[in-house]
Amino acid sequence: ENREDMLSSKSNRLTEALEEANKLFSGVSCAREAALDAQFLVLASNLGKEKANELHSEMTAFDSLMFAEDLLTFMGINRIQVEENDSDSESTSGGYLPSNAWHKLGEETEKYFRRAPSFHYMLGSFKSDPPVPRQRIERQKKARGGEEKRAMPAQLKKMEESHQEATEKEVERILGLLQTHFKNDPDTPISFFDLVIDPNSFARTVENIFHVSFIIRDGFARLKLDDDKLPIIEPSKENEGKEDHHSAGARNQVVISLSHQEWK
């Protein structure tokens, strides 16, 4: 908005704006504020460039013709004598340089170029060694494809069996805990959330719910709602479990959501 005022040579508004920006930058904490500061820096740089272009310096510009005249004078030509000789007779060769003119210039310029020339070969190095032969690395022979095909499925099958066995053991362990607790105190209902929730691990809580779902699915336990509409779990009797196992209609499967905040 104050572009003309800032570009004025008598105004210090641009300097004041830069100082104020430096003070504000110390409190920058967001990316948007830093982007605004960068945008201001670009704008201030453009204004500073325009302001510098408008300055008029009193320095003399380089004049190539004047430099040539001074150089010829240094090398031995006197312009005044040449003009007089030219007017007197045309046979005088006053316009030529003296014989030692370039030697004199070379001695003077040598003072400013005291540097050893860089060394290099015009036609490459004098002696060229043959390239070092590469050592041949022998590759190991691959085993027969039939052996690998037989080995891989065996490993995968073993991994699947171990994972399945671990899940079954964990389900059996939880079922045993549930049955033991119910036998010791059959009149006290077992809260589903007290059973599955691990207060120190959200991942372990999800695993517990996953394992209890197998117990519910196979009919070894059942869920009910208490007076407060909260789920309670109790083991099924042996005859009920067998009946439920054969009749899928007697069981209901549900999906519950449990976020990290709800777990806390």
Short mmCIF file of C-alpha atoms in Angstrom, two decimals:
data_model
loop_
_atom_site.label_atom_id
_atom_site.label_comp_id
_atom_site.label_asym_id
_atom_site.label_seq_id
_atom_site.Cartn_x
_atom_site.Cartn_y
_atom_site.Cartn_z
CA GLU A 1 0.00 0.00 0.00
CA ASN A 2 2.89 2.40 0.78
CA ARG A 3 5.03 1.30 -2.13
CA GLU A 4 5.90 4.83 -3.37
CA ASP A 5 6.74 5.99 0.13
CA MET A 6 9.05 3.04 0.73
CA LEU A 7 10.85 3.51 -2.61
CA SER A 8 11.66 7.11 -1.76
CA SER A 9 15.37 7.67 -1.05
CA LYS A 10 14.52 9.99 1.85
CA SER A 11 12.31 7.40 3.59
CA ASN A 12 13.41 4.66 5.99
CA ARG A 13 10.07 2.87 5.99
CA LEU A 14 11.55 -0.29 4.42
CA THR A 15 14.22 -0.56 7.14
CA GLU A 16 11.61 -0.03 9.86
CA ALA A 17 9.40 -2.75 8.34
CA LEU A 18 12.33 -5.20 8.26
CA GLU A 19 13.16 -4.48 11.91
CA GLU A 20 9.54 -5.03 12.90
CA ALA A 21 9.48 -8.32 10.93
CA ASN A 22 12.60 -9.51 12.79
CA LYS A 23 10.86 -8.87 16.11
CA LEU A 24 7.71 -10.70 15.00
CA PHE A 25 9.68 -13.68 13.66
CA SER A 26 10.90 -14.53 17.17
CA GLY A 27 7.33 -15.49 18.10
CA VAL A 28 6.60 -17.61 15.02
CA SER A 29 5.28 -21.05 15.95
CA CYS A 30 3.01 -22.12 13.06
CA ALA A 31 3.78 -22.96 9.45
CA ARG A 32 1.31 -20.38 8.18
CA GLU A 33 3.09 -17.60 10.09
CA ALA A 34 6.45 -18.71 8.69
CA ALA A 35 4.96 -18.68 5.17
CA LEU A 36 3.74 -15.11 5.70
CA ASP A 37 7.22 -14.12 6.88
CA ALA A 38 8.77 -15.67 3.76
CA GLN A 39 6.22 -13.84 1.59
CA PHE A 40 7.13 -10.56 3.27
CA LEU A 41 10.84 -11.27 2.72
CA VAL A 42 10.28 -11.71 -1.02
CA LEU A 43 8.30 -8.47 -1.17
CA ALA A 44 10.95 -6.57 0.81
CA SER A 45 13.72 -7.94 -1.43
CA ASN A 46 11.93 -6.73 -4.56
CA LEU A 47 11.40 -3.29 -3.03
CA GLY A 48 15.04 -3.12 -1.99
CA LYS A 49 16.16 -4.04 -5.51
CA GLU A 50 13.99 -1.32 -7.04
CA LYS A 51 15.26 1.18 -4.49
CA ALA A 52 18.89 0.28 -5.26
CA ASN A 53 18.32 0.68 -9.00
CA GLU A 54 17.07 4.20 -8.48
CA LEU A 55 20.24 5.30 -6.67
CA HIS A 56 22.58 7.51 -8.73
CA SER A 57 26.22 6.87 -7.88
CA GLU A 58 28.97 9.35 -8.78
CA MET A 59 31.37 6.62 -9.88
CA THR A 60 32.82 6.96 -13.40
CA ALA A 61 32.00 4.24 -15.87
CA PHE A 62 34.70 2.30 -17.67
CA ASP A 63 35.59 3.94 -20.99
CA SER A 64 37.23 1.48 -23.37
CA LEU A 65 38.48 4.18 -25.76
CA MET A 66 40.14 6.12 -22.95
CA PHE A 67 41.73 2.92 -21.66
CA ALA A 68 43.13 2.17 -25.13
CA GLU A 69 44.58 5.68 -25.38
CA ASP A 70 46.29 5.38 -21.99
CA LEU A 71 47.60 1.93 -22.91
CA LEU A 72 49.12 3.15 -26.18
CA THR A 73 50.70 6.08 -24.37
CA PHE A 74 52.22 3.69 -21.84
CA MET A 75 53.60 1.52 -24.64
CA GLY A 76 55.50 4.45 -26.21
CA ILE A 77 53.25 6.34 -28.64
CA ASN A 78 52.99 10.09 -28.16
CA ARG A 79 49.75 11.21 -29.80
CA ILE A 80 50.80 14.87 -30.03
CA GLN A 81 54.06 14.07 -31.84
CA VAL A 82 52.27 11.69 -34.19
CA GLU A 83 49.78 14.34 -35.23
CA GLU A 84 52.58 16.87 -35.83
CA ASN A 85 54.59 14.38 -37.87
CA ASP A 86 51.54 13.49 -39.93
CA SER A 87 50.97 17.16 -40.75
CA ASP A 88 54.64 17.73 -41.68
CA SER A 89 55.22 14.75 -43.97
CA GLU A 90 53.33 11.65 -44.97
CA SER A 91 56.48 9.50 -45.10
CA THR A 92 56.95 9.47 -41.32
CA SER A 93 55.87 6.17 -39.71
CA GLY A 94 54.86 7.70 -36.38
CA GLY A 95 51.67 5.62 -36.04
CA TYR A 96 53.49 2.35 -35.31
CA LEU A 97 54.39 0.96 -31.91
CA PRO A 98 58.03 0.79 -30.82
CA SER A 99 59.78 -2.56 -31.09
CA ASN A 100 59.82 -3.13 -27.33
CA ALA A 101 56.19 -1.99 -26.75
CA TRP A 102 54.68 -5.42 -26.07
CA HIS A 103 57.68 -6.47 -24.00
CA LYS A 104 57.23 -3.39 -21.85
CA LEU A 105 53.51 -4.15 -21.37
CA GLY A 106 54.29 -7.76 -20.51
CA GLU A 107 56.77 -6.79 -17.80
CA GLU A 108 54.16 -4.51 -16.23
CA THR A 109 51.28 -6.99 -16.32
CA GLU A 110 53.50 -9.82 -15.05
CA LYS A 111 53.32 -8.28 -11.58
CA TYR A 112 49.57 -8.97 -11.36
CA PHE A 113 49.70 -12.58 -12.62
CA ARG A 114 52.33 -14.22 -10.43
CA ARG A 115 50.95 -17.71 -10.65
CA ALA A 116 52.47 -20.97 -11.84
CA PRO A 117 50.71 -22.42 -14.88
CA SER A 118 48.71 -25.56 -14.28
CA PHE A 119 50.43 -28.77 -15.35
CA HIS A 120 48.70 -31.03 -17.82
CA TYR A 121 49.59 -33.57 -20.51
CA MET A 122 48.86 -32.59 -24.09
CA LEU A 123 48.51 -36.20 -25.22
CA GLY A 124 47.58 -37.92 -21.98
CA SER A 125 49.96 -39.57 -19.54
CA PHE A 126 53.35 -40.82 -20.74
CA LYS A 127 52.90 -44.40 -19.59
CA SER A 128 49.58 -46.18 -19.67
CA ASP A 129 49.16 -49.31 -17.60
CA PRO A 130 46.84 -52.06 -18.82
CA PRO A 131 43.53 -52.27 -16.99
CA VAL A 132 43.46 -54.55 -13.97
CA PRO A 133 41.54 -57.71 -14.84
CA ARG A 134 38.43 -58.28 -12.80
CA GLN A 135 38.22 -61.31 -10.61
CA ARG A 136 35.48 -63.59 -11.74
CA ILE A 137 33.05 -64.37 -8.97
CA GLU A 138 31.63 -67.82 -9.30
CA ARG A 139 27.97 -67.99 -8.48
CA GLN A 140 26.70 -70.71 -6.28
CA LYS A 141 24.70 -73.30 -8.06
CA LYS A 142 21.03 -73.11 -7.28
CA ALA A 143 19.45 -76.03 -5.62
CA ARG A 144 16.97 -78.09 -7.52
CA GLY A 145 13.56 -76.49 -7.82
CA GLY A 146 11.77 -79.58 -6.57
CA GLU A 147 13.50 -79.45 -3.16
CA GLU A 148 12.58 -75.77 -2.64
CA LYS A 149 8.97 -76.40 -3.60
CA ARG A 150 8.76 -79.24 -1.10
CA ALA A 151 10.45 -77.23 1.67
CA MET A 152 8.42 -74.00 1.47
CA PRO A 153 4.90 -75.45 1.94
CA ALA A 154 6.20 -77.47 4.89
CA GLN A 155 7.44 -74.28 6.59
CA LEU A 156 4.21 -72.39 5.92
CA LYS A 157 2.12 -75.28 7.17
CA LYS A 158 4.20 -75.48 10.32
CA MET A 159 3.74 -71.74 10.96
CA GLU A 160 -0.02 -71.95 10.44
CA GLU A 161 -0.27 -74.92 12.79
CA SER A 162 1.76 -73.18 15.52
CA HIS A 163 -0.38 -70.01 15.29
CA GLN A 164 -3.58 -72.03 15.39
CA GLU A 165 -2.35 -74.09 18.32
CA ALA A 166 -1.45 -70.91 20.25
CA THR A 167 -4.94 -69.50 19.68
CA GLU A 168 -6.60 -72.74 20.77
CA LYS A 169 -4.48 -72.90 23.93
CA GLU A 170 -5.35 -69.29 24.83
CA VAL A 171 -9.08 -69.96 24.27
CA GLU A 172 -8.91 -73.07 26.45
CA ARG A 173 -7.06 -71.11 29.17
CA ILE A 174 -9.69 -68.35 29.26
CA LEU A 175 -12.49 -70.92 29.30
CA GLY A 176 -10.83 -72.72 32.22
CA LEU A 177 -10.56 -69.43 34.16
CA LEU A 178 -14.20 -68.66 33.47
CA GLN A 179 -15.39 -72.09 34.60
CA THR A 180 -13.21 -72.05 37.74
CA HIS A 181 -14.42 -68.61 38.77
CA PHE A 182 -18.06 -69.59 38.20
CA LYS A 183 -17.69 -72.80 40.24
CA ASN A 184 -16.17 -70.93 43.18
CA ASP A 185 -18.92 -68.29 43.24
CA PRO A 186 -21.89 -69.32 41.05
CA ASP A 187 -24.21 -66.64 42.45
CA THR A 188 -22.02 -63.64 41.47
CA PRO A 189 -22.31 -62.69 37.77
CA ILE A 190 -19.06 -62.17 35.89
CA SER A 191 -18.85 -58.86 34.06
CA PHE A 192 -17.80 -59.28 30.43
CA PHE A 193 -15.71 -56.11 30.50
CA ASP A 194 -13.99 -57.07 33.75
CA LEU A 195 -13.04 -60.35 32.13
CA VAL A 196 -11.61 -59.07 28.85
CA ILE A 197 -10.26 -55.57 29.57
CA ASP A 198 -6.56 -55.30 30.40
CA PRO A 199 -6.08 -51.86 32.01
CA ASN A 200 -2.43 -51.75 30.93
CA SER A 201 -2.72 -52.85 27.29
CA PHE A 202 -5.26 -51.94 24.62
CA ALA A 203 -3.88 -54.58 22.24
CA ARG A 204 -4.19 -57.28 24.88
CA THR A 205 -7.81 -56.23 25.49
CA VAL A 206 -8.61 -56.69 21.80
CA GLU A 207 -6.94 -60.12 21.85
CA ASN A 208 -9.01 -61.13 24.87
CA ILE A 209 -12.26 -60.14 23.12
CA PHE A 210 -11.10 -62.08 20.06
CA HIS A 211 -10.44 -65.22 22.09
CA VAL A 212 -13.70 -64.98 24.08
CA SER A 213 -15.60 -64.77 20.79
CA PHE A 214 -14.54 -68.37 20.02
CA ILE A 215 -15.95 -69.51 23.35
CA ILE A 216 -19.28 -67.79 22.58
CA ARG A 217 -19.32 -69.12 19.02
CA ASP A 218 -18.76 -72.73 20.07
CA GLY A 219 -21.47 -72.47 22.76
CA PHE A 220 -19.23 -72.98 25.80
CA ALA A 221 -20.41 -69.69 27.30
CA ARG A 222 -23.22 -67.20 26.80
CA LEU A 223 -23.74 -63.48 27.26
CA LYS A 224 -26.66 -61.82 29.03
CA LEU A 225 -27.53 -58.31 30.21
CA ASP A 226 -27.82 -57.54 33.91
CA ASP A 227 -30.18 -55.02 35.54
CA ASP A 228 -27.92 -52.12 34.47
CA LYS A 229 -28.03 -53.30 30.84
CA LEU A 230 -24.35 -54.30 30.99
CA PRO A 231 -23.15 -57.62 29.52
CA ILE A 232 -22.32 -60.49 31.85
CA ILE A 233 -20.84 -63.83 30.85
CA GLU A 234 -21.38 -67.27 32.30
CA PRO A 235 -20.26 -70.72 31.18
CA SER A 236 -22.89 -72.99 29.64
CA LYS A 237 -23.72 -76.34 31.07
CA GLU A 238 -22.36 -79.40 29.30
CA ASN A 239 -25.70 -80.41 27.80
CA GLU A 240 -26.49 -76.80 26.80
CA GLY A 241 -23.15 -76.45 25.07
CA LYS A 242 -23.70 -79.58 23.02
CA GLU A 243 -27.21 -78.51 22.04
CA ASP A 244 -26.07 -75.01 21.08
CA HIS A 245 -23.19 -76.46 19.09
CA HIS A 246 -25.61 -78.35 16.87
CA SER A 247 -28.27 -75.64 16.63
CA ALA A 248 -26.81 -72.44 15.19
CA GLY A 249 -30.12 -70.63 15.56
CA ALA A 250 -29.81 -70.67 19.34
CA ARG A 251 -26.73 -68.41 19.26
CA ASN A 252 -26.38 -64.81 18.18
CA GLN A 253 -23.17 -63.20 16.97
CA VAL A 254 -22.64 -59.46 17.46
CA VAL A 255 -19.96 -56.92 16.57
CA ILE A 256 -18.88 -54.34 19.14
CA SER A 257 -16.74 -51.24 18.64
CA LEU A 258 -14.03 -50.36 21.14
CA SER A 259 -11.91 -47.27 20.52
CA HIS A 260 -8.75 -46.39 22.40
CA GLN A 261 -10.56 -43.57 24.21
CA GLU A 262 -13.39 -45.87 25.31
CA TRP A 263 -10.80 -48.39 26.55
CA LYS A 264 -9.20 -45.66 28.70
#
